Structure formats: C-alpha cells, structure tokens
Short mmCIF file of N, CA, C and O in Angstrom, two decimals:
data_model
loop_
_atom_site.label_atom_id
_atom_site.label_comp_id
_atom_site.label_asym_id
_atom_site.label_seq_id
_atom_site.Cartn_x
_atom_site.Cartn_y
_atom_site.Cartn_z
N MET A 1 3.24 19.24 18.70
CA MET A 1 4.51 19.14 19.49
C MET A 1 5.09 17.79 19.19
O MET A 1 4.45 16.92 19.13
N PHE A 2 6.49 17.73 18.81
CA PHE A 2 7.12 16.42 18.38
C PHE A 2 8.18 16.41 19.76
O PHE A 2 8.93 17.15 19.95
N PRO A 3 8.58 15.03 19.76
CA PRO A 3 7.81 13.84 19.08
C PRO A 3 6.40 13.78 19.67
O PRO A 3 6.24 14.08 20.75
N ARG A 4 5.63 12.99 18.76
CA ARG A 4 4.29 12.69 19.03
C ARG A 4 4.13 11.16 19.05
O ARG A 4 4.56 10.46 18.11
N ILE A 5 3.50 10.75 20.11
CA ILE A 5 3.23 9.15 20.09
C ILE A 5 1.69 9.04 19.69
O ILE A 5 0.76 9.48 20.55
N VAL A 6 1.42 7.82 19.00
CA VAL A 6 0.19 7.53 18.59
C VAL A 6 -0.04 6.00 18.63
O VAL A 6 0.99 5.44 18.07
N GLY A 7 -1.01 5.45 19.32
CA GLY A 7 -1.33 4.13 19.34
C GLY A 7 -2.51 3.80 18.38
O GLY A 7 -3.25 4.46 18.14
N TYR A 8 -2.51 2.50 17.93
CA TYR A 8 -3.67 2.26 17.16
C TYR A 8 -4.01 0.57 17.27
O TYR A 8 -3.16 -0.15 17.78
N VAL A 9 -5.03 0.33 16.68
CA VAL A 9 -5.57 -1.14 16.85
C VAL A 9 -6.56 -1.19 15.48
O VAL A 9 -6.80 -0.38 15.05
N GLY A 10 -6.58 -2.48 14.98
CA GLY A 10 -7.25 -2.63 13.91
C GLY A 10 -7.63 -4.25 13.50
O GLY A 10 -7.39 -5.20 14.56
N ILE A 11 -7.90 -4.27 12.14
CA ILE A 11 -8.16 -5.73 11.63
C ILE A 11 -7.76 -5.63 10.24
O ILE A 11 -7.89 -4.80 9.66
N VAL A 12 -6.98 -6.80 9.90
CA VAL A 12 -6.26 -6.85 8.51
C VAL A 12 -6.80 -8.19 7.88
O VAL A 12 -6.79 -9.21 8.49
N HIS A 13 -7.18 -8.07 6.59
CA HIS A 13 -7.70 -9.08 5.82
C HIS A 13 -6.69 -9.32 4.71
O HIS A 13 -6.66 -8.57 3.79
N PRO A 14 -5.81 -10.52 4.79
CA PRO A 14 -5.21 -10.68 3.38
C PRO A 14 -6.26 -11.08 2.42
O PRO A 14 -7.14 -11.82 2.67
N LEU A 15 -6.16 -10.70 1.15
CA LEU A 15 -7.17 -10.90 0.35
C LEU A 15 -6.55 -12.02 -0.75
O LEU A 15 -7.54 -13.03 -0.92
N VAL A 16 -5.59 -11.79 -1.36
CA VAL A 16 -5.24 -12.83 -2.44
C VAL A 16 -3.42 -12.66 -2.30
O VAL A 16 -2.79 -11.73 -2.02
N THR A 17 -2.83 -13.92 -2.48
CA THR A 17 -1.53 -14.16 -2.22
C THR A 17 -1.05 -14.86 -3.58
O THR A 17 -1.71 -15.83 -4.14
N PHE A 18 0.10 -14.20 -4.19
CA PHE A 18 0.63 -14.74 -5.38
C PHE A 18 1.98 -15.47 -4.92
O PHE A 18 2.90 -14.82 -4.39
N SER A 19 2.36 -16.49 -5.60
CA SER A 19 3.52 -17.12 -5.66
C SER A 19 3.86 -17.93 -6.85
O SER A 19 2.95 -18.28 -7.64
N GLU A 20 4.90 -18.70 -6.96
CA GLU A 20 5.09 -19.72 -8.13
C GLU A 20 4.25 -20.84 -8.15
O GLU A 20 4.06 -21.59 -9.17
N THR A 21 3.82 -21.29 -6.91
CA THR A 21 2.94 -22.38 -6.66
C THR A 21 1.30 -22.03 -7.06
O THR A 21 0.72 -22.89 -7.22
N GLY A 22 1.00 -20.63 -7.39
CA GLY A 22 -0.27 -20.35 -7.66
C GLY A 22 -0.66 -19.19 -7.12
O GLY A 22 -0.27 -18.73 -6.19
N THR A 23 -2.03 -19.14 -7.08
CA THR A 23 -2.77 -18.00 -6.31
C THR A 23 -3.68 -18.51 -5.24
O THR A 23 -4.39 -19.36 -5.76
N THR A 24 -3.81 -17.88 -4.14
CA THR A 24 -4.42 -18.40 -2.93
C THR A 24 -5.29 -17.19 -2.57
O THR A 24 -4.70 -16.23 -2.18
N LYS A 25 -6.71 -17.49 -2.46
CA LYS A 25 -7.47 -16.52 -2.20
C LYS A 25 -8.02 -16.63 -0.68
O LYS A 25 -8.31 -17.83 -0.44
N ASN A 26 -7.94 -15.67 0.10
CA ASN A 26 -8.53 -15.71 1.59
C ASN A 26 -10.06 -15.88 1.18
O ASN A 26 -10.63 -15.38 0.40
N PHE A 27 -10.84 -16.49 2.27
CA PHE A 27 -12.10 -16.88 2.32
C PHE A 27 -12.71 -17.97 1.27
O PHE A 27 -13.65 -18.39 1.35
N GLU A 28 -11.57 -18.50 0.38
CA GLU A 28 -11.98 -19.60 -0.39
C GLU A 28 -12.11 -20.94 0.19
O GLU A 28 -12.98 -21.66 0.18
N HIS A 29 -10.95 -21.33 0.90
CA HIS A 29 -11.01 -22.50 1.56
C HIS A 29 -10.66 -22.33 3.06
O HIS A 29 -10.78 -23.41 3.77
N SER A 30 -10.26 -21.32 3.31
CA SER A 30 -9.96 -20.80 4.67
C SER A 30 -9.98 -19.36 4.94
O SER A 30 -10.17 -18.65 3.91
N TYR A 31 -10.00 -18.86 6.13
CA TYR A 31 -10.10 -17.60 6.34
C TYR A 31 -8.96 -17.17 7.39
O TYR A 31 -8.88 -17.75 8.49
N THR A 32 -8.20 -16.25 7.07
CA THR A 32 -7.19 -15.73 7.78
C THR A 32 -7.40 -14.35 8.10
O THR A 32 -7.63 -13.43 7.39
N VAL A 33 -7.38 -13.86 9.42
CA VAL A 33 -7.41 -12.58 9.71
C VAL A 33 -6.54 -12.20 10.81
O VAL A 33 -6.05 -13.00 11.64
N GLY A 34 -5.96 -10.96 10.73
CA GLY A 34 -4.95 -10.48 11.81
C GLY A 34 -5.36 -9.31 12.40
O GLY A 34 -6.36 -8.55 12.15
N MET A 35 -4.97 -9.11 13.82
CA MET A 35 -5.42 -8.12 14.66
C MET A 35 -4.22 -7.00 14.87
O MET A 35 -3.58 -7.36 15.91
N PRO A 36 -3.92 -6.22 14.16
CA PRO A 36 -2.66 -5.45 14.56
C PRO A 36 -2.94 -4.43 15.64
O PRO A 36 -4.08 -3.98 15.70
N LEU A 37 -1.72 -4.27 16.45
CA LEU A 37 -1.89 -3.20 17.45
C LEU A 37 -0.33 -2.64 17.31
O LEU A 37 0.72 -3.48 16.99
N GLY A 38 -0.41 -1.28 17.40
CA GLY A 38 0.90 -0.73 17.19
C GLY A 38 1.15 0.74 17.87
O GLY A 38 0.12 1.29 18.38
N ILE A 39 2.38 1.16 17.90
CA ILE A 39 2.57 2.40 18.24
C ILE A 39 3.55 3.15 17.17
O ILE A 39 4.56 2.45 16.48
N ASN A 40 2.95 4.40 16.95
CA ASN A 40 3.80 5.39 15.99
C ASN A 40 4.55 6.39 16.86
O ASN A 40 3.82 7.07 17.55
N ILE A 41 5.63 6.67 16.67
CA ILE A 41 6.41 7.83 17.21
C ILE A 41 6.83 8.85 16.09
O ILE A 41 7.59 8.44 15.27
N TRP A 42 6.31 9.70 15.99
CA TRP A 42 6.37 10.72 14.99
C TRP A 42 7.68 11.69 15.29
O TRP A 42 7.35 12.36 16.49
N LYS A 43 8.50 11.79 14.70
CA LYS A 43 9.97 12.73 14.93
C LYS A 43 9.45 14.15 14.69
O LYS A 43 9.85 14.88 15.27
N SER A 44 8.79 14.07 13.47
CA SER A 44 8.43 15.53 13.07
C SER A 44 7.08 15.38 12.27
O SER A 44 6.48 14.21 12.15
N PRO A 45 6.43 16.32 11.77
CA PRO A 45 5.13 16.17 10.96
C PRO A 45 5.46 15.21 9.68
O PRO A 45 4.35 14.59 9.36
N LYS A 46 6.57 14.98 9.42
CA LYS A 46 6.75 14.20 7.84
C LYS A 46 7.57 12.78 8.25
O LYS A 46 7.24 11.87 7.51
N VAL A 47 8.16 12.55 9.23
CA VAL A 47 8.81 11.23 9.69
C VAL A 47 8.61 10.72 10.91
O VAL A 47 8.60 11.36 11.97
N GLY A 48 8.36 9.43 10.92
CA GLY A 48 8.32 8.75 12.16
C GLY A 48 8.76 7.22 12.19
O GLY A 48 9.11 6.77 11.03
N PHE A 49 8.78 6.61 13.28
CA PHE A 49 8.82 5.25 13.53
C PHE A 49 7.68 4.48 14.03
O PHE A 49 6.92 5.07 14.66
N SER A 50 7.47 3.19 13.51
CA SER A 50 6.32 2.58 13.98
C SER A 50 6.84 1.07 14.27
O SER A 50 7.61 0.53 13.75
N LEU A 51 5.97 0.72 15.21
CA LEU A 51 6.34 -0.82 15.87
C LEU A 51 4.87 -1.56 15.91
O LEU A 51 4.01 -0.83 16.49
N GLU A 52 4.64 -2.50 15.04
CA GLU A 52 3.23 -3.05 14.89
C GLU A 52 3.57 -4.55 15.19
O GLU A 52 4.38 -5.13 14.76
N ILE A 53 2.58 -4.91 16.18
CA ILE A 53 2.59 -6.58 16.39
C ILE A 53 1.28 -7.37 15.89
O ILE A 53 0.16 -6.52 16.38
N VAL A 54 1.25 -8.11 15.20
CA VAL A 54 -0.18 -8.69 14.52
C VAL A 54 -0.10 -10.27 14.77
O VAL A 54 0.47 -10.95 14.16
N PRO A 55 -1.02 -10.60 15.58
CA PRO A 55 -1.37 -11.93 15.81
C PRO A 55 -2.35 -12.28 14.50
O PRO A 55 -3.34 -11.59 14.42
N PHE A 56 -2.07 -13.51 13.94
CA PHE A 56 -3.14 -14.01 12.94
C PHE A 56 -3.82 -15.16 13.41
O PHE A 56 -3.25 -16.14 13.93
N VAL A 57 -5.03 -15.22 12.96
CA VAL A 57 -5.94 -16.33 13.49
C VAL A 57 -6.48 -17.09 12.05
O VAL A 57 -6.79 -16.09 11.02
N LYS A 58 -6.39 -18.41 11.89
CA LYS A 58 -6.69 -19.07 10.72
C LYS A 58 -7.97 -19.87 11.03
O LYS A 58 -7.82 -20.79 11.95
N ALA A 59 -8.99 -19.87 10.39
CA ALA A 59 -10.07 -20.70 10.50
C ALA A 59 -10.30 -21.64 9.24
O ALA A 59 -10.18 -21.16 8.05
N GLU A 60 -10.34 -22.85 9.40
CA GLU A 60 -10.15 -23.88 8.35
C GLU A 60 -10.96 -25.32 8.78
O GLU A 60 -10.72 -25.78 9.99
N ASN A 61 -11.73 -25.96 8.17
CA ASN A 61 -12.56 -27.24 8.53
C ASN A 61 -13.05 -27.18 9.90
O ASN A 61 -12.70 -28.05 10.56
N ASN A 62 -13.93 -26.24 10.13
CA ASN A 62 -14.60 -25.95 11.40
C ASN A 62 -13.79 -25.85 12.61
O ASN A 62 -14.11 -26.22 13.83
N ALA A 63 -12.58 -25.45 12.25
CA ALA A 63 -11.64 -25.18 13.56
C ALA A 63 -10.77 -23.93 13.32
O ALA A 63 -10.57 -23.43 12.29
N SER A 64 -10.37 -23.29 14.49
CA SER A 64 -9.64 -22.07 14.33
C SER A 64 -8.38 -22.08 15.23
O SER A 64 -8.52 -22.84 16.21
N LYS A 65 -7.19 -21.50 14.77
CA LYS A 65 -6.38 -21.27 15.78
C LYS A 65 -5.17 -20.13 15.33
O LYS A 65 -5.36 -19.50 14.26
N THR A 66 -4.57 -19.62 16.37
CA THR A 66 -3.53 -18.73 16.10
C THR A 66 -2.43 -19.36 15.39
O THR A 66 -1.81 -20.45 15.75
N ASN A 67 -2.07 -18.89 14.24
CA ASN A 67 -1.18 -19.62 13.37
C ASN A 67 0.13 -18.80 13.02
O ASN A 67 1.27 -19.46 12.36
N ASN A 68 0.13 -17.63 13.44
CA ASN A 68 1.44 -16.92 13.20
C ASN A 68 1.42 -15.36 14.07
O ASN A 68 0.35 -15.02 14.34
N LEU A 69 2.55 -14.87 14.27
CA LEU A 69 2.59 -13.47 14.97
C LEU A 69 3.66 -12.80 14.19
O LEU A 69 4.78 -13.36 14.05
N LEU A 70 3.29 -11.64 13.77
CA LEU A 70 4.17 -10.86 12.99
C LEU A 70 4.71 -9.60 13.72
O LEU A 70 4.04 -9.01 14.39
N ILE A 71 6.04 -9.41 13.65
CA ILE A 71 6.61 -8.48 14.30
C ILE A 71 7.03 -7.47 13.18
O ILE A 71 7.77 -8.15 12.02
N HIS A 72 6.54 -6.21 13.24
CA HIS A 72 6.70 -5.40 11.87
C HIS A 72 7.19 -4.07 12.23
O HIS A 72 6.17 -2.99 12.09
N PRO A 73 8.31 -3.75 12.36
CA PRO A 73 8.93 -2.28 12.49
C PRO A 73 9.08 -1.77 11.22
O PRO A 73 9.15 -2.34 10.29
N GLY A 74 9.00 -0.37 11.30
CA GLY A 74 9.18 0.35 10.08
C GLY A 74 9.18 1.99 10.13
O GLY A 74 9.24 2.41 11.31
N VAL A 75 9.63 2.50 9.18
CA VAL A 75 9.51 4.14 9.06
C VAL A 75 8.27 4.54 8.39
O VAL A 75 7.78 3.97 7.41
N LEU A 76 7.79 5.64 9.05
CA LEU A 76 6.58 6.43 8.40
C LEU A 76 6.89 7.67 7.68
O LEU A 76 7.79 8.26 8.06
N TRP A 77 6.30 7.99 6.55
CA TRP A 77 6.35 9.13 5.55
C TRP A 77 5.10 9.79 5.54
O TRP A 77 4.20 9.12 4.66
N ALA A 78 4.81 10.85 6.17
CA ALA A 78 3.50 11.71 5.93
C ALA A 78 3.62 12.34 4.48
O ALA A 78 4.50 12.68 4.25
N LEU A 79 2.53 11.87 3.62
CA LEU A 79 2.38 12.22 2.33
C LEU A 79 1.68 13.49 2.13
O LEU A 79 1.46 13.89 1.11
N GLY A 80 0.83 13.76 3.05
CA GLY A 80 -0.21 14.92 3.01
C GLY A 80 -1.57 14.39 2.75
O GLY A 80 -1.74 13.14 2.25
N HIS A 81 -2.54 15.19 2.96
CA HIS A 81 -3.82 15.01 2.76
C HIS A 81 -4.45 13.58 3.45
O HIS A 81 -5.20 12.89 2.82
N GLY A 82 -3.79 13.40 4.63
CA GLY A 82 -4.33 12.13 5.20
C GLY A 82 -3.46 10.86 4.91
O GLY A 82 -3.99 9.85 5.35
N LEU A 83 -2.75 10.97 3.99
CA LEU A 83 -1.88 9.65 3.41
C LEU A 83 -0.53 9.49 4.28
O LEU A 83 0.18 10.67 4.32
N THR A 84 -0.13 8.31 4.52
CA THR A 84 1.05 8.05 5.07
C THR A 84 1.50 6.80 4.18
O THR A 84 0.87 5.95 4.09
N PHE A 85 2.81 6.72 3.99
CA PHE A 85 3.56 5.49 3.41
C PHE A 85 4.32 4.87 4.63
O PHE A 85 4.94 5.68 5.45
N ALA A 86 4.15 3.52 4.96
CA ALA A 86 4.91 2.82 5.89
C ALA A 86 5.72 1.91 5.14
O ALA A 86 5.21 1.16 4.34
N GLY A 87 6.92 1.93 5.21
CA GLY A 87 8.00 0.98 4.84
C GLY A 87 8.37 -0.17 6.12
O GLY A 87 9.13 0.44 6.94
N ARG A 88 7.87 -1.21 6.07
CA ARG A 88 7.96 -2.18 7.12
C ARG A 88 8.92 -3.44 7.03
O ARG A 88 8.80 -3.75 5.72
N ALA A 89 9.90 -3.68 7.95
CA ALA A 89 10.44 -4.95 7.84
C ALA A 89 9.64 -6.10 8.40
O ALA A 89 8.50 -5.77 9.20
N ALA A 90 9.60 -7.20 8.16
CA ALA A 90 8.58 -8.27 8.73
C ALA A 90 9.34 -9.60 8.99
O ALA A 90 10.25 -10.02 8.46
N PHE A 91 9.01 -9.98 10.41
CA PHE A 91 9.61 -11.21 10.86
C PHE A 91 8.35 -11.89 11.53
O PHE A 91 7.74 -11.47 12.33
N GLU A 92 8.21 -13.22 11.02
CA GLU A 92 6.88 -14.16 11.38
C GLU A 92 7.50 -15.27 12.27
O GLU A 92 8.54 -15.91 11.83
N THR A 93 6.64 -15.59 13.20
CA THR A 93 6.90 -16.69 14.18
C THR A 93 6.87 -17.91 13.33
O THR A 93 7.44 -19.07 13.34
N ALA A 94 6.13 -17.94 12.04
CA ALA A 94 5.90 -18.96 11.12
C ALA A 94 7.26 -19.37 10.33
O ALA A 94 7.04 -20.25 9.43
N GLY A 95 8.09 -18.40 10.52
CA GLY A 95 9.52 -18.71 9.83
C GLY A 95 9.86 -17.97 8.64
O GLY A 95 10.71 -17.98 7.97
N ARG A 96 8.73 -17.12 8.29
CA ARG A 96 8.98 -16.17 7.18
C ARG A 96 9.49 -14.86 7.35
O ARG A 96 9.38 -14.41 8.47
N TYR A 97 10.06 -14.13 6.50
CA TYR A 97 10.49 -12.83 6.87
C TYR A 97 10.33 -12.03 5.55
O TYR A 97 9.99 -12.53 4.38
N GLY A 98 10.42 -10.76 5.51
CA GLY A 98 10.48 -9.94 4.24
C GLY A 98 10.26 -8.70 4.58
O GLY A 98 10.78 -7.85 5.55
N PHE A 99 9.34 -7.76 3.89
CA PHE A 99 9.07 -6.44 3.95
C PHE A 99 7.56 -6.23 3.53
O PHE A 99 6.97 -6.95 2.71
N THR A 100 6.97 -4.95 3.92
CA THR A 100 5.70 -4.64 3.77
C THR A 100 5.70 -3.13 3.50
O THR A 100 5.65 -2.57 4.28
N PRO A 101 5.37 -2.76 2.18
CA PRO A 101 5.10 -1.42 1.96
C PRO A 101 3.51 -1.36 2.29
O PRO A 101 2.62 -2.07 2.00
N VAL A 102 3.09 -0.27 2.87
CA VAL A 102 1.71 0.04 3.29
C VAL A 102 1.30 1.56 2.86
O VAL A 102 2.12 2.43 3.16
N LEU A 103 0.25 1.82 2.24
CA LEU A 103 -0.32 2.94 2.12
C LEU A 103 -1.52 3.25 3.00
O LEU A 103 -2.37 2.35 2.93
N ASN A 104 -1.53 4.27 3.86
CA ASN A 104 -2.64 4.37 4.85
C ASN A 104 -3.21 5.77 4.43
O ASN A 104 -2.65 6.63 4.20
N LYS A 105 -4.44 5.68 4.73
CA LYS A 105 -5.36 6.87 4.55
C LYS A 105 -6.29 7.14 5.99
O LYS A 105 -7.12 6.33 6.06
N VAL A 106 -6.27 8.24 6.46
CA VAL A 106 -7.12 8.67 7.57
C VAL A 106 -8.55 8.88 6.82
O VAL A 106 -8.62 9.77 5.77
N ILE A 107 -9.57 8.29 7.27
CA ILE A 107 -10.78 8.54 6.60
C ILE A 107 -11.80 9.50 7.53
O ILE A 107 -12.75 10.13 6.91
N VAL A 108 -11.53 9.39 8.78
CA VAL A 108 -12.10 10.29 9.65
C VAL A 108 -11.35 10.68 10.78
O VAL A 108 -10.65 10.04 11.44
N LYS A 109 -11.17 11.97 10.98
CA LYS A 109 -10.28 12.70 11.97
C LYS A 109 -11.17 13.35 12.93
O LYS A 109 -11.72 14.36 12.59
N ASN A 110 -11.26 12.83 14.42
CA ASN A 110 -11.59 13.50 15.51
C ASN A 110 -10.65 14.17 16.20
O ASN A 110 -9.34 13.86 16.06
N THR A 111 -11.08 14.73 17.41
CA THR A 111 -10.13 15.45 18.22
C THR A 111 -9.11 14.49 18.74
O THR A 111 -8.12 14.64 18.88
N ASN A 112 -9.67 13.21 19.21
CA ASN A 112 -8.89 12.27 20.06
C ASN A 112 -8.70 10.80 19.27
O ASN A 112 -7.80 10.03 19.66
N THR A 113 -9.37 10.73 18.08
CA THR A 113 -9.22 9.49 17.45
C THR A 113 -9.21 9.85 15.84
O THR A 113 -9.68 10.77 15.61
N SER A 114 -8.66 8.74 15.12
CA SER A 114 -8.68 8.81 13.67
C SER A 114 -9.07 7.43 13.14
O SER A 114 -8.37 6.34 13.83
N TYR A 115 -9.86 7.57 12.35
CA TYR A 115 -10.23 6.09 11.66
C TYR A 115 -9.50 6.16 10.35
O TYR A 115 -9.54 7.01 9.54
N PHE A 116 -8.90 4.69 10.09
CA PHE A 116 -8.03 4.74 8.73
C PHE A 116 -8.33 3.46 7.96
O PHE A 116 -8.81 2.46 8.69
N VAL A 117 -7.82 3.49 6.82
CA VAL A 117 -7.95 2.37 6.01
C VAL A 117 -6.43 2.16 5.39
O VAL A 117 -5.96 3.16 5.03
N ALA A 118 -5.94 1.00 5.33
CA ALA A 118 -4.65 0.84 4.76
C ALA A 118 -4.68 -0.20 3.76
O ALA A 118 -5.50 -1.20 3.83
N VAL A 119 -3.74 -0.19 2.81
CA VAL A 119 -3.44 -1.28 1.81
C VAL A 119 -2.09 -1.86 2.09
O VAL A 119 -1.16 -1.21 1.54
N PRO A 120 -1.76 -3.05 2.88
CA PRO A 120 -0.59 -3.54 2.94
C PRO A 120 -0.24 -4.55 1.74
O PRO A 120 -1.14 -5.18 1.17
N LEU A 121 0.92 -4.54 1.34
CA LEU A 121 1.46 -5.48 0.18
C LEU A 121 2.64 -6.12 0.62
O LEU A 121 3.82 -5.97 0.26
N PRO A 122 2.42 -7.17 1.59
CA PRO A 122 3.38 -7.96 2.13
C PRO A 122 4.00 -8.80 1.01
O PRO A 122 3.55 -9.48 0.28
N VAL A 123 5.55 -9.00 1.22
CA VAL A 123 6.40 -9.73 0.44
C VAL A 123 7.21 -10.54 1.37
O VAL A 123 7.85 -10.05 2.11
N ARG A 124 7.24 -11.92 1.28
CA ARG A 124 7.67 -12.94 2.00
C ARG A 124 8.73 -13.91 1.40
O ARG A 124 8.46 -14.29 0.35
N PHE A 125 9.71 -14.36 2.35
CA PHE A 125 10.74 -15.06 1.82
C PHE A 125 10.97 -16.40 3.00
O PHE A 125 10.35 -16.00 3.95
N GLY A 126 11.71 -17.32 2.54
CA GLY A 126 12.26 -18.29 3.64
C GLY A 126 11.33 -19.24 4.02
O GLY A 126 10.20 -19.49 3.47
N ASN A 127 11.80 -20.04 4.97
CA ASN A 127 11.08 -21.29 5.59
C ASN A 127 10.83 -22.38 4.35
O ASN A 127 9.82 -22.95 4.44
N ASN A 128 11.74 -22.42 3.39
CA ASN A 128 11.54 -23.39 2.40
C ASN A 128 10.42 -23.26 1.58
O ASN A 128 9.85 -24.33 1.26
N GLN A 129 9.88 -22.12 1.38
CA GLN A 129 8.74 -21.67 0.62
C GLN A 129 9.10 -20.78 -0.50
O GLN A 129 10.01 -20.02 -0.35
N PRO A 130 8.18 -20.89 -1.34
CA PRO A 130 8.54 -19.80 -2.52
C PRO A 130 8.19 -18.36 -2.22
O PRO A 130 7.54 -18.07 -1.24
N THR A 131 8.85 -17.33 -2.65
CA THR A 131 8.62 -15.83 -2.44
C THR A 131 7.32 -15.77 -2.89
O THR A 131 6.74 -16.33 -3.66
N SER A 132 6.52 -14.98 -1.83
CA SER A 132 5.20 -14.60 -2.16
C SER A 132 4.83 -13.17 -2.00
O SER A 132 5.55 -12.45 -1.27
N ALA A 133 3.88 -12.83 -2.72
CA ALA A 133 3.30 -11.38 -2.45
C ALA A 133 2.00 -11.42 -2.18
O ALA A 133 1.13 -12.14 -2.89
N THR A 134 1.29 -10.52 -1.23
CA THR A 134 0.08 -10.39 -0.92
C THR A 134 -0.69 -9.25 -1.09
O THR A 134 0.13 -8.16 -0.77
N VAL A 135 -1.81 -9.04 -1.34
CA VAL A 135 -2.54 -7.78 -1.08
C VAL A 135 -3.76 -7.89 -0.06
O VAL A 135 -4.37 -8.82 -0.05
N GLY A 136 -3.68 -7.03 0.70
CA GLY A 136 -4.61 -6.95 1.98
C GLY A 136 -5.35 -5.77 2.11
O GLY A 136 -4.94 -4.78 1.45
N ILE A 137 -6.32 -5.70 2.99
CA ILE A 137 -6.85 -4.42 3.40
C ILE A 137 -7.01 -4.52 4.92
O ILE A 137 -7.23 -5.34 5.61
N GLN A 138 -6.70 -3.20 5.47
CA GLN A 138 -6.77 -3.11 6.85
C GLN A 138 -7.55 -1.90 7.26
O GLN A 138 -7.67 -0.93 6.54
N PHE A 139 -8.36 -2.04 8.59
CA PHE A 139 -9.11 -1.19 9.04
C PHE A 139 -8.73 -0.81 10.39
O PHE A 139 -8.40 -1.70 11.04
N GLY A 140 -8.60 0.57 10.79
CA GLY A 140 -8.27 0.67 12.22
C GLY A 140 -8.82 1.94 12.71
O GLY A 140 -9.31 2.92 12.24
N ILE A 141 -8.35 2.12 14.11
CA ILE A 141 -8.59 3.35 14.81
C ILE A 141 -7.22 3.53 15.50
O ILE A 141 -6.64 2.89 16.14
N ALA A 142 -6.86 4.89 15.45
CA ALA A 142 -5.72 5.53 16.02
C ALA A 142 -6.14 6.42 17.12
O ALA A 142 -7.06 7.16 17.26
N PHE A 143 -5.27 6.31 18.29
CA PHE A 143 -5.65 7.09 19.27
C PHE A 143 -4.59 7.84 19.86
O PHE A 143 -3.39 7.37 19.77
#
C-alpha cells in the first residue's frame, strides 16, 4: 500500500577522498564516521523521497569531536532485485554543499526489518576548498 514510510539508521565510513590537493584516506591520520538516520517515503513501488540527517564524528590526535552535520534530501528509484538508487542533494554545516549518488542493496529482508549496504559517492564544493569526490561504504537497518 502506498504511500509507504520506512525509517532507517546506519553507520557510514568515508574511505578515500580525491581533490586537486591530493588523496586523503580515512583511517590513515584520522578517523571519520557518520551515523545516518533517515526516512523514506515511497510514492509507488518505483519512486520515493528520502530525507537523511548525518552527524559526523572525527577522531584525531587522541581526541574526538562532532565536526559536521549533513542534511541530505533526495529522490529514490527502485531498480529491482533489492537495489535502489538515491540521488541526493547535500548541505553540510561545515560550509560545503554538493550532491551524492548512492547505490543501495538490501542484503537481508525480514518481515519488519531490512539490512542493507550502500555505496555513497559524495561530490562537494564550496567553503574556499577545492572540489572533492569521496568513496564510502554504509551499513544499516531499515524498519
């Protein structure tokens, strides 16, 4: 029955970021992790809207802090076989903005929950920094 509302929580690890200033790897000199939580509103079995909020924590030099909050609205397209494409706009409290294409795959589907893995590819601009592109991995549970 549609519309259908699905909530989710997860953990996202940026793996490597590319920009004109070089390549930055997570886990190398610092560790950044995000904790996404979101709501998906499916209009039909094929198309939906999503709003995701992601606080990021950075650990470096034996200290950690919340260093960014990402507001991440987007459109969902079900591709079949448990695959979904999300096209998201991105607005960061750290002053960056851009877009994030995401490919999501449900790996375990139960009656009331689904476990998924996703590959986000954030592209960011602004805040007097060079354009950057990142590859990440996200794991989560939808309910």
